[in-house]
Coordinates of C-alpha atoms in Angstrom, one line a residue:
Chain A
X1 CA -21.7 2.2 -20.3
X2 CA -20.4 2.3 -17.1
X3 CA -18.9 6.2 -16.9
X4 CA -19.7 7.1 -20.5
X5 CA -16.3 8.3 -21.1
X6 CA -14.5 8.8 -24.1
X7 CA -11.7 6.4 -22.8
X8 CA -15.0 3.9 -22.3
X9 CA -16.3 4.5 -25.7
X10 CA -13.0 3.8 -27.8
X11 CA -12.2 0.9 -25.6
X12 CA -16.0 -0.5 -26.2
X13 CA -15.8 0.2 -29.7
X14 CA -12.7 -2.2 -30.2
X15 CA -10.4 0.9 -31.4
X16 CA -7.1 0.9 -30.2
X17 CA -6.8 3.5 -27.2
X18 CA -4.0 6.0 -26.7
X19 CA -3.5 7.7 -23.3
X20 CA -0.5 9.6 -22.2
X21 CA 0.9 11.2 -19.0
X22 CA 1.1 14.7 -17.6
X23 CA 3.0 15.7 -14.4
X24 CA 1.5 18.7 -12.5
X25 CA 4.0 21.1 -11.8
X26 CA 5.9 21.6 -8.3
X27 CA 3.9 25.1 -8.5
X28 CA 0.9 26.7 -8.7
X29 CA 1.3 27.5 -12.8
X30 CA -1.9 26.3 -14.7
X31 CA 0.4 27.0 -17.7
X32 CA 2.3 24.0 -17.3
X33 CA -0.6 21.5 -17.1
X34 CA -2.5 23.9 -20.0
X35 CA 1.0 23.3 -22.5
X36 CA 1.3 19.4 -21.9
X37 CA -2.8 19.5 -22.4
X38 CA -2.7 21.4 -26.0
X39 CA 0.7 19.2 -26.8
X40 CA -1.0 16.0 -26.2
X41 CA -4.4 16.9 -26.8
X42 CA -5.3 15.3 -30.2
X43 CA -2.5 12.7 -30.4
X44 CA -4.2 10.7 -27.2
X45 CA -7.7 9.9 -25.9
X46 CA -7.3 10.5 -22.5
X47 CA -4.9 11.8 -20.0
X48 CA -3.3 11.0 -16.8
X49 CA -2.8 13.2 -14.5
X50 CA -0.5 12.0 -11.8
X51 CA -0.8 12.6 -7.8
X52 CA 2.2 13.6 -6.1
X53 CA 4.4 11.4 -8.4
X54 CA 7.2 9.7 -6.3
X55 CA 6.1 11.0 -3.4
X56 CA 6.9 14.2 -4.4
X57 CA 4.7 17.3 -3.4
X58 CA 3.4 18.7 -7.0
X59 CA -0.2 20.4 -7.7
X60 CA -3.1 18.1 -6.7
X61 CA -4.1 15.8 -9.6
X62 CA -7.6 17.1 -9.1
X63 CA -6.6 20.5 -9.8
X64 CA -5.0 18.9 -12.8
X65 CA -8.1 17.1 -14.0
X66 CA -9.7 19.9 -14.3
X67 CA -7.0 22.0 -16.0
X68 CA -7.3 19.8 -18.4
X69 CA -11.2 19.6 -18.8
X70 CA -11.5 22.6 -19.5
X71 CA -9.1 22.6 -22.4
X72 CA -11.3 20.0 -23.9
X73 CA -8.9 17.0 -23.0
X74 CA -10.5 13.9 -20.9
X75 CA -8.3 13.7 -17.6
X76 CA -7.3 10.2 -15.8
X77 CA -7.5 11.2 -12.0
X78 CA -4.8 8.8 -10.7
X79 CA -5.2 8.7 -7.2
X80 CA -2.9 6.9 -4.5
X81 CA -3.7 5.7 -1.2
X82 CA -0.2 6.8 0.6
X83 CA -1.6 10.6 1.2
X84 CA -5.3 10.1 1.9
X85 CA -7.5 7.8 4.2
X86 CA -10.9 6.5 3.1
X87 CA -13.2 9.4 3.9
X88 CA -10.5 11.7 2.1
X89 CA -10.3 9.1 -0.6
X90 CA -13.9 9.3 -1.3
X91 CA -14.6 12.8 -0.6
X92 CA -12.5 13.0 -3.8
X93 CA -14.0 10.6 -5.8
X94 CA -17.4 12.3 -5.2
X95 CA -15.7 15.9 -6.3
X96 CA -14.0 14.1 -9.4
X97 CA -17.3 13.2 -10.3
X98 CA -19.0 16.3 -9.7
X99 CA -16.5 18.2 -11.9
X100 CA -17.5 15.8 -14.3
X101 CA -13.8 13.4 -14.5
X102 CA -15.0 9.9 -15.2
X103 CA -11.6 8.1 -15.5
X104 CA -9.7 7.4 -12.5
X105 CA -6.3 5.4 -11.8
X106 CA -6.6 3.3 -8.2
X107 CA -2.8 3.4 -7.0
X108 CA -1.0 2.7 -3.6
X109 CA 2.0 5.5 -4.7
X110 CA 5.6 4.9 -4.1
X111 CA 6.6 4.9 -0.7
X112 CA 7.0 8.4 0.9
X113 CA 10.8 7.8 1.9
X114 CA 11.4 8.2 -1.9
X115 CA 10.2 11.5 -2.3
X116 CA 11.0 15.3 -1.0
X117 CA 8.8 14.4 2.4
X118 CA 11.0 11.2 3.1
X119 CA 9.8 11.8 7.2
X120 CA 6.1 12.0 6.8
X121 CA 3.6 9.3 7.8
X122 CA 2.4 7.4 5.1
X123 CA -1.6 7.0 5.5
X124 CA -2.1 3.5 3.6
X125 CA -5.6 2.9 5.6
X126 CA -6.5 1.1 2.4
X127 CA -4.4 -1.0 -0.6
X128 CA -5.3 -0.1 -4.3
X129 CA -7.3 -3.0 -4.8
X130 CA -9.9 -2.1 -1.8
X131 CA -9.6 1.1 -3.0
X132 CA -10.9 -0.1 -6.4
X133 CA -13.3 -2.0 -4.8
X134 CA -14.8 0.8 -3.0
X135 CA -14.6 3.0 -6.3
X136 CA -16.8 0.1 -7.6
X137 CA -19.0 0.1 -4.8
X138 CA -19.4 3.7 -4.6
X139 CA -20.4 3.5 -9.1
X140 CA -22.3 0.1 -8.8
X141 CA -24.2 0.7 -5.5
X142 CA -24.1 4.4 -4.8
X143 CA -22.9 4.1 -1.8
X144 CA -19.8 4.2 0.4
X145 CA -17.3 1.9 1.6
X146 CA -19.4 1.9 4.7
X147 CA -22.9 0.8 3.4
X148 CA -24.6 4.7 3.3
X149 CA -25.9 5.6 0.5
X150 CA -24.2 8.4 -1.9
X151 CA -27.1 11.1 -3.1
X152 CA -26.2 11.1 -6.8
X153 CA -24.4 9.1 -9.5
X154 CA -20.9 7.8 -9.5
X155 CA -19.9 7.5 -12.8
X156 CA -16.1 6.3 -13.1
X157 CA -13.9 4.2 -16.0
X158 CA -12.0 2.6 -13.0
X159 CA -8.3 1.9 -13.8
X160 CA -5.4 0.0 -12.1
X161 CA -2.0 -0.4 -12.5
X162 CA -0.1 -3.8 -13.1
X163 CA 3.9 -4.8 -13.0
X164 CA 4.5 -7.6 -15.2
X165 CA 8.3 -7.1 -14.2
X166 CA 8.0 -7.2 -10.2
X167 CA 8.2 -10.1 -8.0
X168 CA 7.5 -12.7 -8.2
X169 CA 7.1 -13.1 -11.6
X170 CA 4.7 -16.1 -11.3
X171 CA 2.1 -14.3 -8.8
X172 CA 1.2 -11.3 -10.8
X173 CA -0.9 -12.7 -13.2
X174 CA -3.2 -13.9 -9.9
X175 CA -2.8 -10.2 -8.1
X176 CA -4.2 -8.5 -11.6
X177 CA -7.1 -10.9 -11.4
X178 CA -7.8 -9.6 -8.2
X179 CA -7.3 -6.0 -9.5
X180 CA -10.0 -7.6 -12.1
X181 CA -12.6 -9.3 -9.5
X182 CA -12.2 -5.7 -7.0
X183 CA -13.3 -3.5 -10.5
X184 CA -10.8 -2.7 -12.5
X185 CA -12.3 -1.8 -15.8
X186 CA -8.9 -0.6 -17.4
X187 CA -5.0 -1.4 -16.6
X188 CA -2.1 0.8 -17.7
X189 CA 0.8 -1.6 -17.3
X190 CA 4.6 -0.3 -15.9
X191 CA 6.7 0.7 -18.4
X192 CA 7.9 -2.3 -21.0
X193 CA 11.4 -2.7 -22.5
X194 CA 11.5 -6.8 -21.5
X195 CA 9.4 -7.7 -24.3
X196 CA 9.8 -11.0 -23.8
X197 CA 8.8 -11.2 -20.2
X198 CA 5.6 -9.0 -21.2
X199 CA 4.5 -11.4 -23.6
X200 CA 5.1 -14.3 -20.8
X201 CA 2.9 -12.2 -18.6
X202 CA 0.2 -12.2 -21.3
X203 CA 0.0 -15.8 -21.6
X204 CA -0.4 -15.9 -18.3
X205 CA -3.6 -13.2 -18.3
X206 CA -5.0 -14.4 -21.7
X207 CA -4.7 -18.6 -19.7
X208 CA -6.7 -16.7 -16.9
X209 CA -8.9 -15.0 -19.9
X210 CA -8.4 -11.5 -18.0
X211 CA -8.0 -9.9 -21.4
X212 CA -11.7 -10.0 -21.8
X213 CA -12.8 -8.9 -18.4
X214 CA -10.8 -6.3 -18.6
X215 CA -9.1 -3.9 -20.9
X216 CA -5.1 -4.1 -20.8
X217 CA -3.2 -0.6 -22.1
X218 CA 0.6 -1.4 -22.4
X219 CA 2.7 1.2 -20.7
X220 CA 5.5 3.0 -22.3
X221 CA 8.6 5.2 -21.3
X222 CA 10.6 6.2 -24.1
X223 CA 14.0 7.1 -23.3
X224 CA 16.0 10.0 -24.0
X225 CA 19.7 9.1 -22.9
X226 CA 21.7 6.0 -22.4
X227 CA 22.2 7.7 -18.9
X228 CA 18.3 7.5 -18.4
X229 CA 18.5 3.9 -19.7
X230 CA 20.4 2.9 -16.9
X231 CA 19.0 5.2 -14.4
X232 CA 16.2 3.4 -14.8
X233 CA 18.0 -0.3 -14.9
X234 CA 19.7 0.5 -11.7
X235 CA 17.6 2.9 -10.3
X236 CA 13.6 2.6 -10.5
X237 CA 12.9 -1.0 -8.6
X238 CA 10.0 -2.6 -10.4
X239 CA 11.8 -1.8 -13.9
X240 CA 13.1 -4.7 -16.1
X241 CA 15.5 -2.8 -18.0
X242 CA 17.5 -5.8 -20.7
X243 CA 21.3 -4.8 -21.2
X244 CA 21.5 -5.1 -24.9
X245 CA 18.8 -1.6 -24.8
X246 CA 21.3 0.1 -22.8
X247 CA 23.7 -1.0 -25.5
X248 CA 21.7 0.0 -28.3
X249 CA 21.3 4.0 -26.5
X250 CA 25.1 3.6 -25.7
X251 CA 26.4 2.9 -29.2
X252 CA 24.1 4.8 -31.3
X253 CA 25.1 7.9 -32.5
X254 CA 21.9 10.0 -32.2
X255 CA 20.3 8.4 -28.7
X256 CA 17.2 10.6 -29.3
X257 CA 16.5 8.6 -32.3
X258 CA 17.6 5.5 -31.3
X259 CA 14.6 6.1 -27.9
X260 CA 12.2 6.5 -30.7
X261 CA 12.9 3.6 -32.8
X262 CA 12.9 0.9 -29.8
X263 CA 9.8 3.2 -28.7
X264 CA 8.4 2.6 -32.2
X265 CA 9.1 -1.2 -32.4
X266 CA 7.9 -1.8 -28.8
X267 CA 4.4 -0.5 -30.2
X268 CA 4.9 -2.6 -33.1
X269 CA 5.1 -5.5 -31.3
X270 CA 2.3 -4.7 -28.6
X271 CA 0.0 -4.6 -32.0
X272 CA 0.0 -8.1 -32.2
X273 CA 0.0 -9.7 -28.5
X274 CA -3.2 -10.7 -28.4
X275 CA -5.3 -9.2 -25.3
X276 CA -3.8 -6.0 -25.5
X277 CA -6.1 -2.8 -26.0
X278 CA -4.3 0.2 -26.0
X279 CA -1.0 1.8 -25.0
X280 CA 0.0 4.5 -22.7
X281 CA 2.8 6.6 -22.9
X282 CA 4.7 7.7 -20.4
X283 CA 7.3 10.8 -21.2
X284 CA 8.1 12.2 -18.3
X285 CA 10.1 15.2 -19.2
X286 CA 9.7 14.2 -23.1
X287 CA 6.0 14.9 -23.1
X288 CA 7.3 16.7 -26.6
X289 CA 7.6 13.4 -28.3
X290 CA 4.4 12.0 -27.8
X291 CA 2.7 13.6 -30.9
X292 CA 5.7 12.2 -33.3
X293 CA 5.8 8.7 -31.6
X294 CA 1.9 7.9 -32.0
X295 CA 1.7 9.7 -35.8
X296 CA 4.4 7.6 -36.5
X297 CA 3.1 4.3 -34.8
X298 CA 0.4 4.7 -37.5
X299 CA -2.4 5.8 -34.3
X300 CA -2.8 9.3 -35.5
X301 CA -5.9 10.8 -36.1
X302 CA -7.5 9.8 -32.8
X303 CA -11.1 8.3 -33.2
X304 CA -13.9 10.5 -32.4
X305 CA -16.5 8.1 -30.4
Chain B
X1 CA 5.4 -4.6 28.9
X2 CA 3.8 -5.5 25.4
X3 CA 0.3 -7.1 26.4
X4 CA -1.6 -9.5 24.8
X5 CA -5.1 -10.7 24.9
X6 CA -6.1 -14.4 24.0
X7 CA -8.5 -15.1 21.1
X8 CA -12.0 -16.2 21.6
X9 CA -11.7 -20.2 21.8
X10 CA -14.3 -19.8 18.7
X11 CA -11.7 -18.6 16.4
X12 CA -9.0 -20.1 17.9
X13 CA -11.0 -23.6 17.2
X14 CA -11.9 -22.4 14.0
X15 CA -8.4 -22.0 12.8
X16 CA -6.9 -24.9 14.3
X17 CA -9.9 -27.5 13.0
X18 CA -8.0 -29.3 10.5
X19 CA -4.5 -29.8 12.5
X20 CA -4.5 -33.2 13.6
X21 CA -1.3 -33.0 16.7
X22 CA -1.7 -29.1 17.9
X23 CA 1.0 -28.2 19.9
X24 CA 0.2 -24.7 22.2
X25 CA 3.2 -23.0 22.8
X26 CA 3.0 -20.6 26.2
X27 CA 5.8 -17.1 26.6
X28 CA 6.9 -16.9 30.0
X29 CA 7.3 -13.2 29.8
X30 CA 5.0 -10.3 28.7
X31 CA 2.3 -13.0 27.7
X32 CA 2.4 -14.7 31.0
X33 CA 2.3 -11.0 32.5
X34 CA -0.8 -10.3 30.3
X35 CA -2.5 -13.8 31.8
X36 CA -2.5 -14.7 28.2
X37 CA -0.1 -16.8 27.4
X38 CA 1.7 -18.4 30.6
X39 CA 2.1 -21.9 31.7
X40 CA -1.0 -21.4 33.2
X41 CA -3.4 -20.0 30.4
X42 CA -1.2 -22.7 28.0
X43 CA -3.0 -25.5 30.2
X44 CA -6.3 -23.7 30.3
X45 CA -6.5 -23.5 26.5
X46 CA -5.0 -27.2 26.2
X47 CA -8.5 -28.0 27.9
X48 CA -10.8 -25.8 26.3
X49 CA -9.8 -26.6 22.9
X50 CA -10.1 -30.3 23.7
X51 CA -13.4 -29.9 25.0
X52 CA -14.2 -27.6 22.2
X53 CA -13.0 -29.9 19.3
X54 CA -14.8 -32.9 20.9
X55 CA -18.2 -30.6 20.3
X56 CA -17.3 -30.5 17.3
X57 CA -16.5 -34.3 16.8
X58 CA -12.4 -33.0 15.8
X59 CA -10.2 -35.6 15.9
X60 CA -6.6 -35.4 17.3
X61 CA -4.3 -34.3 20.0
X62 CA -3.5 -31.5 22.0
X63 CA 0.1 -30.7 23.7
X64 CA 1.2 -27.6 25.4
X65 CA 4.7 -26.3 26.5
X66 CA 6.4 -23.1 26.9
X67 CA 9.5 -21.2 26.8
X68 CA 10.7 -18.3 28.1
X69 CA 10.8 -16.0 25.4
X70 CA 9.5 -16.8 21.8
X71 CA 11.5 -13.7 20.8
X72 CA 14.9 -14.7 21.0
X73 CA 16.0 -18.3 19.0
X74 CA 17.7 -20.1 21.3
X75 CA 14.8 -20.1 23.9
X76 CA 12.0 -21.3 20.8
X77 CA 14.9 -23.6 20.2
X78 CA 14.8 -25.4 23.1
X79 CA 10.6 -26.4 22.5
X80 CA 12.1 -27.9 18.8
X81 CA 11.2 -31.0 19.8
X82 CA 7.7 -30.8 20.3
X83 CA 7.7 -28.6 17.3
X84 CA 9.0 -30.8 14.9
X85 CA 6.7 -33.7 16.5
X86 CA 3.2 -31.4 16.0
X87 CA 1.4 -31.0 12.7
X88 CA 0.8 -27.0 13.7
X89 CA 1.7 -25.1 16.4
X90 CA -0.5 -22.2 18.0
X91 CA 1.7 -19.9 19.7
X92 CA 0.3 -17.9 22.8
X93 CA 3.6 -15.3 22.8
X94 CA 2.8 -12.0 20.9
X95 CA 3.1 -11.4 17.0
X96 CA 7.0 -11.6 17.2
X97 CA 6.8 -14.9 18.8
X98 CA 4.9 -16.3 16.2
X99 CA 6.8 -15.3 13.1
X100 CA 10.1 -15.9 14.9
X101 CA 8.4 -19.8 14.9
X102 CA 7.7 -19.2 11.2
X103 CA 11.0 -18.5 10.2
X104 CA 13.0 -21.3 12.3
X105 CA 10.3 -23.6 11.0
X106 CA 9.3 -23.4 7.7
X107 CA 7.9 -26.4 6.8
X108 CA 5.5 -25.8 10.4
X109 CA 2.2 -24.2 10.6
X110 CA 1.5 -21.6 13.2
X111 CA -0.9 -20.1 14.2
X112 CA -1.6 -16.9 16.8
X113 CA -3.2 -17.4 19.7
X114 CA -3.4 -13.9 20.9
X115 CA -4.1 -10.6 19.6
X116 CA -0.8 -7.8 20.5
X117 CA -2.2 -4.9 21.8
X118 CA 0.1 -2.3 22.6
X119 CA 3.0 -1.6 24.8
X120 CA 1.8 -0.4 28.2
X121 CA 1.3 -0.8 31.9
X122 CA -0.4 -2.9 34.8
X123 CA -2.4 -0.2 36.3
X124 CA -4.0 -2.9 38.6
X125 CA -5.2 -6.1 38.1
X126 CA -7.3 -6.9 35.3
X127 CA -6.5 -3.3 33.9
X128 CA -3.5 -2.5 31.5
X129 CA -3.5 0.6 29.5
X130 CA -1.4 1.9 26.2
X131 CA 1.5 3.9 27.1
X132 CA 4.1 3.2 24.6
X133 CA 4.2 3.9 20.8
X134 CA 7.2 2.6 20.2
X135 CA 7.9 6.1 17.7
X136 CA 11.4 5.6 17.8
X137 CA 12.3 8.9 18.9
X138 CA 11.2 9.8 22.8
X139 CA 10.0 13.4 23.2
X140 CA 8.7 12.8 27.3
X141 CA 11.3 15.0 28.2
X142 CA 9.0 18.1 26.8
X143 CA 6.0 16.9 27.6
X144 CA 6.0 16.2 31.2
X145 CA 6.9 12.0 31.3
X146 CA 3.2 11.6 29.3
X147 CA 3.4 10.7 25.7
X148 CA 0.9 12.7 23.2
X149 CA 1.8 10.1 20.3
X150 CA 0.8 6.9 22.4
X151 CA -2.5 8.6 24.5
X152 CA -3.7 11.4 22.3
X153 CA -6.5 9.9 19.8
X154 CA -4.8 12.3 17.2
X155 CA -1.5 12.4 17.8
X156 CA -1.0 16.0 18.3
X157 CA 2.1 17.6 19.6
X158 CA 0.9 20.9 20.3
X159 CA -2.6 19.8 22.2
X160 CA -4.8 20.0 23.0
X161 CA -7.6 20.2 20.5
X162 CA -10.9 21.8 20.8
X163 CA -12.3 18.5 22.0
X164 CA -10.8 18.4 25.3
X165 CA -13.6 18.8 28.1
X166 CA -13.4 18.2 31.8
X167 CA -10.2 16.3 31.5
X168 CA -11.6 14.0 29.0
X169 CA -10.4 13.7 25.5
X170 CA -13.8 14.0 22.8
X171 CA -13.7 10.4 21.9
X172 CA -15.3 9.1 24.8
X173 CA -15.8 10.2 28.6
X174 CA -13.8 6.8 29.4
X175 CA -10.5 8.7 27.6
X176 CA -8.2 11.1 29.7
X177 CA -7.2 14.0 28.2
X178 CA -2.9 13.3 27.7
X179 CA -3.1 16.8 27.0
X180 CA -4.5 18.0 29.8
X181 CA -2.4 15.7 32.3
X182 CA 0.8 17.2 30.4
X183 CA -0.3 20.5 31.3
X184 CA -1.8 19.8 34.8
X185 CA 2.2 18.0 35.3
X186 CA 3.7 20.9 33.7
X187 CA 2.2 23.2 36.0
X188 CA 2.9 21.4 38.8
X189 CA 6.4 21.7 38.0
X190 CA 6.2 24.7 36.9
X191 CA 7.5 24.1 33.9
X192 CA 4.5 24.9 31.6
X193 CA 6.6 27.3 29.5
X194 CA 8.2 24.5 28.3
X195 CA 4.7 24.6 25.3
X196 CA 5.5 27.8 24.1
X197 CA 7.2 26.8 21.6
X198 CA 5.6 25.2 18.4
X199 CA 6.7 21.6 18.4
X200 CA 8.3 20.7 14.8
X201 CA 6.9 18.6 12.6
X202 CA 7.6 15.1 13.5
X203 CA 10.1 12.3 11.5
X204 CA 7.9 9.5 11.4
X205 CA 10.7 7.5 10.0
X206 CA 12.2 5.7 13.3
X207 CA 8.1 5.5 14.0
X208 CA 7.7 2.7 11.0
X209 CA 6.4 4.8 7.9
X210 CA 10.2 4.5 7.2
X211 CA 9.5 1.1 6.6
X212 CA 10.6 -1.7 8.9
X213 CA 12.9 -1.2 11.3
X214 CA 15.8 -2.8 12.7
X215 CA 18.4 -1.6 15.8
X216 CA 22.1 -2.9 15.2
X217 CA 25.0 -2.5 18.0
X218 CA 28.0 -3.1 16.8
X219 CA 29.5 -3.4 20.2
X220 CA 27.2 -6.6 20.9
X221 CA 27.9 -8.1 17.6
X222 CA 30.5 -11.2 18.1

C-alpha cells in the first residue's frame, strides 16, 4: 500500500471504483461542501475536491478536503500548478498529509485568462507531470524536490488527469506514459461522449500496457440540456462532443432523461473496455444525479475495503 | 538591446556532434552588440568547434555566415543558400532568430548558439545589465524612469520591502536597491509624492501570462 487509502484499497482489490466531483463554493459556507459530501457520500468511494476550477477564485480545495473528512467522506485534493510555486506546492502536500488526505489530483489548471482573475500572473514554475514526480519523490524518498529530507511520512494515492480528445490524438497515449513513469498511481480521464475515440485511446494505452501500471478511471459529465450539450461542443476546448448527442438532447422530449440514459450507456460500455478501473463523475451543478446514475449503473452499494 | 551570451563550446559541441555540414549563422545586431554572435564571434566559433570536433575525432565541415537580422525573413532569406546546402544550422542570433530559421526551414535542424538574457544596457564594456521586462505596459512615468518590474527581485510596485539595506536589495550586496534609486530620483525631483498612492494591482496580460503576444498595425499592413 502506498497511501492506504480507501480509493487504494478498492482499486487493489480489483472492485470497480466510483469517485465523483464537488466544487467548493465561491464563499466561505461549509454548508455547501457538507450537502454535496452527505449527497454523494455512499454512492462514491472517494471525492474530488476541485482547486479554483477554471481559474475561478472558490474556497481552497484544502479547506474542502477537510470538510469533507470530517463528514466521513475520503477527499481527492486536486491541486493545480497555475496558483502555487514548488515551495507552496509542497507546503501543501505536507499539510494534506498531516490532515490525514491521502488522495491527490496532480493538475496544471486552465489558464488564468479563462477565469474571474483573467489579469493575474499565472505561476506555472512546474508542469503536472514534475509536479507528480515530486509528489512521488516527496512519498517514495521523504524528501523534497530539492534532495532534503521531509521529517515524517508522505502517504499519497497520486492521480493525474488525461485527454484522450486533445491534440494530437496520436501523442497522448505517450504523454500518459509519462504521467505513468513520473507516478501516477491513478488517472481520471476528461469527460467522454466520443466513445469511439476513447476506445481508440485504449488500444493505444493497453499496446503500451499502461492499464497495468496504472489504474485508469473514465471520466463522466452528464448533461442536463441540449444548450449544455453544445456549450460544451463549442465551448470547453479539449471536449469531443459528436453531433448526433446534441441531436439525441435536442429531439428528446424530456432532456433530463435523455442525459441519463447516454450517461447510463456510456458506463455500460466503459464496463467492458478492457484496462478500465473505475469511473468518475463529473456533475457540476447536477451533483443531485449522482446517487440515481451509479444505483442505476448497477455500482450501488459501495464496497467497504 | 536584447543581449545574448554564447554557449560554452562543450555544449555547443555536444549538440552539434552528429551534424555532418554545420553551418553557424552570426546576427549583425543585438548579438554582434552582445560580442556573441557577430561576424567576428561567428569566425571564432567556426574555429573552436573545428578544433573541438577534431578532439573528438568528428567528422565534417564547418561554414559560417551572417545576416543582419535573424528576426525579420527577408534578411534570414538572403543566408538560404548556405542553409539549404548544411545538414544543421546553429544560429548565434537570440531565441527569435532561431525559431524564425525553424519555421522558414522546416525540413533544417537548428540549433541555439546562445543563451537570451534579457533586454538591457551597455553599462561599459564587458558589463550589460537587465533593464527591460518587456511587461507590455510601461509605468516609468511613476516611478522615476527606473522599472520595479525588471530590477526589483520581487516585482513590487509599492517597494520597497523590508529587505532593502544600504542601497542594496536582500538578495545579494552585488543588487541595487530599484527601490531605493526610485526614491533617491524622486526626491531629487521632488516628486516623491508621486508613492502616496497604492499602486493597483497589475494586468499581467500584455506581460505574457495572457498567453503569447502579438502587436498588429494596421497602418503598416500592405
Amino acid at each position: 500500500m502506498k497511501s492506504g487509502s480507501n480509493l487504494e484499497k478498492i482499486l487493489e482489490s480489483g472492485q470497480f471504483a466510483v469517485t465523483a466531483e464537488a466544487g467548493p463554493p465561491k464563499g466561505t459556507s461549509a454548508k455547501v461542501v457538507q450537502r454535496k459530501g452527505e449527497l454523494l457520500k455512499f454512492c462514491c468511494d472517494a471525492m474530488n475536491v476541485t482547486d479554483n476550477q477554471t481559474a475561478i477564485v472558490r474556497m481552497s480545495s484544502l479547506s474542502g478536503c477537510v470538510l469533507l473528512k470530517e463528514l466521513g467522506v475520503e477527499p481527492i485534493l486536486q491541486m493545480v500548478v497555475r496558483d502555487r510555486n514548488r515551495l507552496a506546492l509542497q507546503a501543501d502536500v505536507l499539510g494534506a498529509a498531516a490532515l490525514g488526505i491521502n488522495n491527490m489530483l496532480c493538475l496544471s489548471g486552465d489558464h488564468q485568462k479563462f477565469g474571474n482573475h483573467p489579469t493575474a500572473k499565472g505561476v506555472y514554475d512546474i508542469d503536472s507531470i514534475q509536479f507528480l514526480q515530486m509528489v512521488k519523490q516527496m512519498r517514495d524518498k521523504q524528501s523534497f524536490i530539492n534532495g532534503e529530507e521531509i521529517s515524517g511520512e508522505v502517504p499519497m494515492f497520486i492521480g493525474a488527469a488525461a485527454n484522450p480528445f486533445a491534440d494530437p490524438f496520436e501523442y497522448r497515449v505517450s504523454r500518459l506514459a509519462k504521467k505513468v513513469a513520473a507516478g501516477a498511481d491513478f488517472i481520471q480521464t476528461q469527460g467522454i461522449f466520443d466513445m469511439a475515440k476513447f476506445a481508440r485511446w485504449m488500444e493505444g494505452v493497453r499496446e503500451k500496457g499502461l492499464h497495468k501500471e496504472t489504474y485508469i478511471l473514465a471520466g463522466l459529465i452528464p448533461i442536463k440540456s441540449v444548450g449544455m450539450a453544445r456549450y460544451m461542443r463549442n465551448n470547453v476546448s479539449g471536449l469531443s462532443v459528436p453531433q448526433e448527442l446534441v441531436d439525441r438532447m435536442a429531439n428528446s422530449e424530456d432532456p433530463k432523461e435523455e442525459g441519463v440514459r447516454i450517461c447510463l450507456e456510456a458506463i455500460e460500455q466503459l464496463k467492458e473496455i478492457e484496462g478500465i478501473h473505475g469511473i468518475h463523475i463529473m456533475a457540476v451543478a447536477w451533483e443531485d444525479i449522482v446517487p440515481r446514475l451509479v444505483e442505476e449503473a448497477g455500482l450501488m452499494p459501495r464496497p467497504i475495503v | 538591446m536584447i543581449t545574448v551570451e554564447q554557449k560554452k563550446i562543450e555544449e555547443v559541441t555536444e549538440m552539434t556532434k552528429d551534424v555532418e555540414r554545420l553551418l553557424v549563422l552570426g546576427c549583425e545586431t543585438c548579438a554582434a552588440i552582445s560580442f556573441a554572435g557577430g561576424r567576428r564571434q561567428v569566425e571564432e566559433l567556426c574555429a573552436a568547434l573545428g578544433l573541438a570536433r577534431e578532439d573528438q575525432s568528428i567528422r565534417g565541415e564547418i561554414t559560417g555566415d551572417s545576416v543582419a537580422r535573424q528576426c525579420e525573413p527577408e534578411f534570414i532569406d538572403m543566408a538560404s543558400d548556405k542553409i539549404k546546402e548544411s545538414d544543421a544550422v546553429l544560429s548565434l542570433a537570440c531565441g527569435a532568430g532561431v525559431q524564425l530559421i525553424a519555421e522558414r526551414f522546416p525540413d533544417k535542424i537548428v540549433f541555439p548558439g546562445t543563451n537570451t538574457t534579457f533586454l538591457g544596457v551597455t553599462e561599459r564594456l564587458g558589463l550589460w545589465t537587465e533593464r527591460c521586462a518587456g511587461c507590455g505596459n510601461c509605468l516609468l512615468d511613476k516611478t522615476a524612469g527606473l522599472c520595479p518590474i525588471a530590477r526589483c527581485a520581487k516585482q513590487l510596485l509599492n517597494g520597497p520591502c523590508g529587505g532593502s539595506m544600504n542601497g542594496k536589495c536582500e538578495i545579494s550586496k552585488d543588487v541595487d536597491c530599484v527601490w531605493q534609486q526610485i526614491i533617491d530620483r524622486l526626491s531629487r525631483l521632488d516628486q516623491l509624492d508621486k508613492l502616496s498612492e497604492i499602486f493597483p494591482v497589475k494586468d499581467w496580460t500584455p506581460a505574457g501570462h495572457g498567453g503569447p503576444r502579438k502587436l498588429v498595425r494596421e497602418d503598416l499592413k500592405s
